[in-house]
mmCIF file of C-alpha atoms in Angstrom:
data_model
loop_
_atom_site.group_PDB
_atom_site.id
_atom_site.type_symbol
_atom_site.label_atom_id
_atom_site.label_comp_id
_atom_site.label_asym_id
_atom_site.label_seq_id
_atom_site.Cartn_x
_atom_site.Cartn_y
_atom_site.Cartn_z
ATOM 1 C CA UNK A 407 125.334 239.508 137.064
ATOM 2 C CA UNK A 408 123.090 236.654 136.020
ATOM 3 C CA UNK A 409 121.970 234.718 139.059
ATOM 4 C CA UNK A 410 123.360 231.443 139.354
ATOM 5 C CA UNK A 411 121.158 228.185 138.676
ATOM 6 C CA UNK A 412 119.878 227.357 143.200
ATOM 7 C CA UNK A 413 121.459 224.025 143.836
ATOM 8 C CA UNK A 414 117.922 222.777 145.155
ATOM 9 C CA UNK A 415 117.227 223.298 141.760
ATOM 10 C CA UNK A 416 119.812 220.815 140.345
ATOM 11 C CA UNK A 417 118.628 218.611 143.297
ATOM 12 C CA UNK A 418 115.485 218.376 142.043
ATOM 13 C CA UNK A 419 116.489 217.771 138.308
ATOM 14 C CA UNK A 420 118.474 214.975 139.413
ATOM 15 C CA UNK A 421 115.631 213.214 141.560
ATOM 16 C CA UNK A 422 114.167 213.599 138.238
ATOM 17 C CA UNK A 423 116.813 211.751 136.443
ATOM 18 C CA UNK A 424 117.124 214.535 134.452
ATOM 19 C CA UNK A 425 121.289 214.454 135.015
ATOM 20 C CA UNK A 426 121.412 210.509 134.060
ATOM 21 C CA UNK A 427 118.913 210.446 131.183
ATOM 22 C CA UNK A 428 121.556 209.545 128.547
ATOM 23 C CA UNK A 429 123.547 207.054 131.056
ATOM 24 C CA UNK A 430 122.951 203.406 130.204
ATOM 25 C CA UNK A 431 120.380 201.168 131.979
ATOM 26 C CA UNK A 432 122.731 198.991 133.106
ATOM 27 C CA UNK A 433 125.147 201.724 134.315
ATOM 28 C CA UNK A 434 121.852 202.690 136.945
ATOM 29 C CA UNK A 435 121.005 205.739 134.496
ATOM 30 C CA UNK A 436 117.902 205.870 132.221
ATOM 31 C CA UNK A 437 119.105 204.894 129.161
ATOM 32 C CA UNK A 438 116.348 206.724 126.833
ATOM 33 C CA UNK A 439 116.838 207.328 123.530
ATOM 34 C CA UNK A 440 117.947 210.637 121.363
ATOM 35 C CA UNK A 441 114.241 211.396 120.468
ATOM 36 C CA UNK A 442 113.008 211.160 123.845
ATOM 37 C CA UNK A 443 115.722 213.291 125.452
ATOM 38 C CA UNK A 444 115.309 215.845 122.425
ATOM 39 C CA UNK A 445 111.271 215.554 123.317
ATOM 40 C CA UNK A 446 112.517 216.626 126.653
ATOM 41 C CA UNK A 447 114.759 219.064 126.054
ATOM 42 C CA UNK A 448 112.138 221.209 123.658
ATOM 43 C CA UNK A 449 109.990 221.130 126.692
ATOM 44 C CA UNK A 450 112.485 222.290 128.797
ATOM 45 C CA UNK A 451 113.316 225.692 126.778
ATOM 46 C CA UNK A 452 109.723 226.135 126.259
ATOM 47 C CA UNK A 453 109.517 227.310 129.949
ATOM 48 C CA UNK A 454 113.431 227.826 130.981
ATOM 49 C CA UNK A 455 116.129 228.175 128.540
ATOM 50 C CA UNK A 456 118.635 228.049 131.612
ATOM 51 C CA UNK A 457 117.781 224.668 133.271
ATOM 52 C CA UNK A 458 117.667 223.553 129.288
ATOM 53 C CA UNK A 459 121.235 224.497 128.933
ATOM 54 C CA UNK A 460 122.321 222.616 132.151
ATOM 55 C CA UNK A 461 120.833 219.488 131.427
ATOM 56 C CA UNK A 462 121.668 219.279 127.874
ATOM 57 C CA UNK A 463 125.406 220.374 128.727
ATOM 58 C CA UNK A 464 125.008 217.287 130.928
ATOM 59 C CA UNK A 465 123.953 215.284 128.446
ATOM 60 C CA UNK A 466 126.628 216.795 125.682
ATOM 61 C CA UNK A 467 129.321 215.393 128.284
ATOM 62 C CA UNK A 468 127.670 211.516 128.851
ATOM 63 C CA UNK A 469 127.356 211.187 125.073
ATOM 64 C CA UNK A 470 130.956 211.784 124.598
ATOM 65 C CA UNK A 471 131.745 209.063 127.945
ATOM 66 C CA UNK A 472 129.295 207.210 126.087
ATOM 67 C CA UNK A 473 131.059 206.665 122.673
ATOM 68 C CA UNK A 474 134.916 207.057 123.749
ATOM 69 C CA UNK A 475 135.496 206.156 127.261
ATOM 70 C CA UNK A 476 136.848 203.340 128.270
ATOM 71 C CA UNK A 477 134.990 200.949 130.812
ATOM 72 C CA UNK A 478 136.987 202.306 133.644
ATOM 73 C CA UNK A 479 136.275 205.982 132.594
ATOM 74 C CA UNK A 480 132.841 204.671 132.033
ATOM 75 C CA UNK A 481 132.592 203.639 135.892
ATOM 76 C CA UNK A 482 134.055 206.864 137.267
ATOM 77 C CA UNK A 483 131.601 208.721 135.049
ATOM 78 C CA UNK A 484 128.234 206.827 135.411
ATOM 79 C CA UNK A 485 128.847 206.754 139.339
ATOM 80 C CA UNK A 486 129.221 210.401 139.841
ATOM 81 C CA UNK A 487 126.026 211.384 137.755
ATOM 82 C CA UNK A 488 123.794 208.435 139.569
ATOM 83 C CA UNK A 489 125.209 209.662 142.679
ATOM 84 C CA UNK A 490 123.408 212.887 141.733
ATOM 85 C CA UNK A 491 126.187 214.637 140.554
ATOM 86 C CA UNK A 492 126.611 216.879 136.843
ATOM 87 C CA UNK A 493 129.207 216.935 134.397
ATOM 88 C CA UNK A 494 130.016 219.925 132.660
ATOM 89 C CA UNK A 495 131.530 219.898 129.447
ATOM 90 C CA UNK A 496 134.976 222.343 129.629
ATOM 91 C CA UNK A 497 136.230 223.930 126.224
ATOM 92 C CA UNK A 498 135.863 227.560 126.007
ATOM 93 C CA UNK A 499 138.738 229.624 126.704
ATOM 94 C CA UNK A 500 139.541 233.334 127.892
ATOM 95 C CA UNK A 501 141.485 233.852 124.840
ATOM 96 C CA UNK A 502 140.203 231.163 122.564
ATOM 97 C CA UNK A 503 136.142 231.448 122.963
ATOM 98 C CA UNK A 504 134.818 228.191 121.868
ATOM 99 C CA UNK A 505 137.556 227.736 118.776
ATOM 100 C CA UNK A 506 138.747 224.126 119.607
ATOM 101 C CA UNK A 507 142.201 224.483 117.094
ATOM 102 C CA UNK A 508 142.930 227.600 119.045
ATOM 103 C CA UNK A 509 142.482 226.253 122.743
ATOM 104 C CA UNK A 510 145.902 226.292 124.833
ATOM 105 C CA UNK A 511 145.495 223.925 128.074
ATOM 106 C CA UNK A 512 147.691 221.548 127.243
ATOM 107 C CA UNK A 513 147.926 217.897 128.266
ATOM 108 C CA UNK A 514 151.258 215.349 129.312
ATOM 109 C CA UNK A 515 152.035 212.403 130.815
ATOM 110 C CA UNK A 516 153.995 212.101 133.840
ATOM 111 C CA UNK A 517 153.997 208.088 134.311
ATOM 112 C CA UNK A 518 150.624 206.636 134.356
ATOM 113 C CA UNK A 519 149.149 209.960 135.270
ATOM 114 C CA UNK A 520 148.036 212.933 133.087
ATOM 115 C CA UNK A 521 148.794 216.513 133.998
ATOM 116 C CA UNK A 522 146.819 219.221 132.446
ATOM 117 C CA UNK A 523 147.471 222.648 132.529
ATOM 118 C CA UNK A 524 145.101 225.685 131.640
ATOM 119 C CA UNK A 525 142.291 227.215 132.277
ATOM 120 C CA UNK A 526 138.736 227.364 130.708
ATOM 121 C CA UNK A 527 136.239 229.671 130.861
ATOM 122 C CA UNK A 528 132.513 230.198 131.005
ATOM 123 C CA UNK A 529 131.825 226.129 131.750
ATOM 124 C CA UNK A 530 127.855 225.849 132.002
ATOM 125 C CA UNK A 531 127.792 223.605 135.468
ATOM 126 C CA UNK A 532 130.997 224.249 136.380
ATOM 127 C CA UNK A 533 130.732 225.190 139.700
ATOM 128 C CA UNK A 534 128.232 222.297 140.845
ATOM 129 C CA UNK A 535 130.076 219.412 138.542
ATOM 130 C CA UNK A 536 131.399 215.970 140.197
ATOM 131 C CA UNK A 537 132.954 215.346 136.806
ATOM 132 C CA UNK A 538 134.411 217.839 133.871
ATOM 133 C CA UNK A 539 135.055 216.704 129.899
ATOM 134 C CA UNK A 540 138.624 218.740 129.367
ATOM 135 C CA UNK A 541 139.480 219.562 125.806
ATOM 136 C CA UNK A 542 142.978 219.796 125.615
ATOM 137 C CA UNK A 543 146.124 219.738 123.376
ATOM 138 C CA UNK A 544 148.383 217.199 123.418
ATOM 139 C CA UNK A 545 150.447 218.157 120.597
ATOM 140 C CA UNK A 546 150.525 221.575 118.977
ATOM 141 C CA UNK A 547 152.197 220.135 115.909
ATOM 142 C CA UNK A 548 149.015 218.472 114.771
ATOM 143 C CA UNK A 549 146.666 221.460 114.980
ATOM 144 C CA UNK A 550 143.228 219.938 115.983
ATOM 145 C CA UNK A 551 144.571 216.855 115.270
ATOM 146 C CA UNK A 552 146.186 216.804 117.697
ATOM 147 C CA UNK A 553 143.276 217.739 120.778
ATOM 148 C CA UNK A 554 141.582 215.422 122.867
ATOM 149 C CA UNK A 555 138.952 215.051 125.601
ATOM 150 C CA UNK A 556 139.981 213.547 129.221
ATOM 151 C CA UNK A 557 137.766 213.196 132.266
ATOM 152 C CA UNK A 558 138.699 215.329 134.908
ATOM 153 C CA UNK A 559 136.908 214.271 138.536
ATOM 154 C CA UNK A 560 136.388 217.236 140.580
ATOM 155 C CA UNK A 561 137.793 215.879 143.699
ATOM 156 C CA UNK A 562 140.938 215.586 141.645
ATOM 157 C CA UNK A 563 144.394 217.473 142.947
ATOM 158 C CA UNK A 564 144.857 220.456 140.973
ATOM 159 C CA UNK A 565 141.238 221.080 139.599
ATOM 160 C CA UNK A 566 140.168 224.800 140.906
ATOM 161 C CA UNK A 567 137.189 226.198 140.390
ATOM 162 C CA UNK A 568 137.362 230.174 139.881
ATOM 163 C CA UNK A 569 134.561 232.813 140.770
ATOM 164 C CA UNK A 570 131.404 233.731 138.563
ATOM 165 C CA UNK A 571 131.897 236.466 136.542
ATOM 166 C CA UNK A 572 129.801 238.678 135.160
ATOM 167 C CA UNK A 573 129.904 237.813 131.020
ATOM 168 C CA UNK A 574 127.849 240.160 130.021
ATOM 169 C CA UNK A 575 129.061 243.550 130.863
#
């Protein structure tokens, strides 16, 4: 099994800033631009492909908050990372891989709540994330139309987290 990422080393990435580097300034985050966090990213994967993958899976999720949350998303989002908290970024399926028109968690309403039900698989920072970007279906119908992403808090009834596995036997 590939060893897990220590948590003292996602501590120290996020003393770094490392987890808020694409939140806004005025959301407590650093705010820096594409070329910078690219700049830091290359330097990253010169020396550890792994921590690389966690922080830019990080930053993957905040540019998606970034251009379609609402401002109440926005909050719930921003606070968890400057709290010192990840996001992981949840797509890939046990069935599906990474093919986003094939994906079958499924999302409804129920009032003013949203239900989703599924499961993914393989989520880089899954298992140390305060917050989760969901892809999920809300109508078959439309193909990938039809699939959407929702912000899923951790702390959230219903969200279980599964044991490692071992990918790559």
């Amino acid at each position: 099994m590939i060893p897990a990422i220590p948590g003292n080393l996602y501590e120290g990435m996020a003393e770094m800033g490392l987890n808020i580097m694409c939140v806004p300034e005025e959301a407590g985050g650093l705010g820096l631009d594409s070329v910078t966090q690219t700049f830091i990213a290359e330097q990253m994967g010169r020396y550890e492909v792994g921590l690389e993958s966690a922080v830019g899976t990080n930053a993957s999720a905040t540019h998606l908050i970034n251009r379609m949350a609402d401002d109440k998303q926005k909050e719930i989002f921003y606070g968890a990372l400057t709290d010192g908290g990840w996001a992981a970024f949840a797509l890939t399926e046990a069935d599906s891989g990474s093919d986003a028109s094939s994906i079958s968690t499924t999302v409804e309403a129920d009032g003013d709540e949203l239900i989703i039900n599924g499961s993914k698989y393989f989520i880089t920072n899954g298992g140390i994330a305060s917050v989760y970007v969901v892809m999920a279906t809300a109508d078959r119908a439309l193909g990938r139309k039809g699939i959407g992403c929702y912000l899923v808090e951790r702390k959230r009834e219903g969200v279980k987290i599964g044991k490692e596995e071992d990918i790559l036997k």
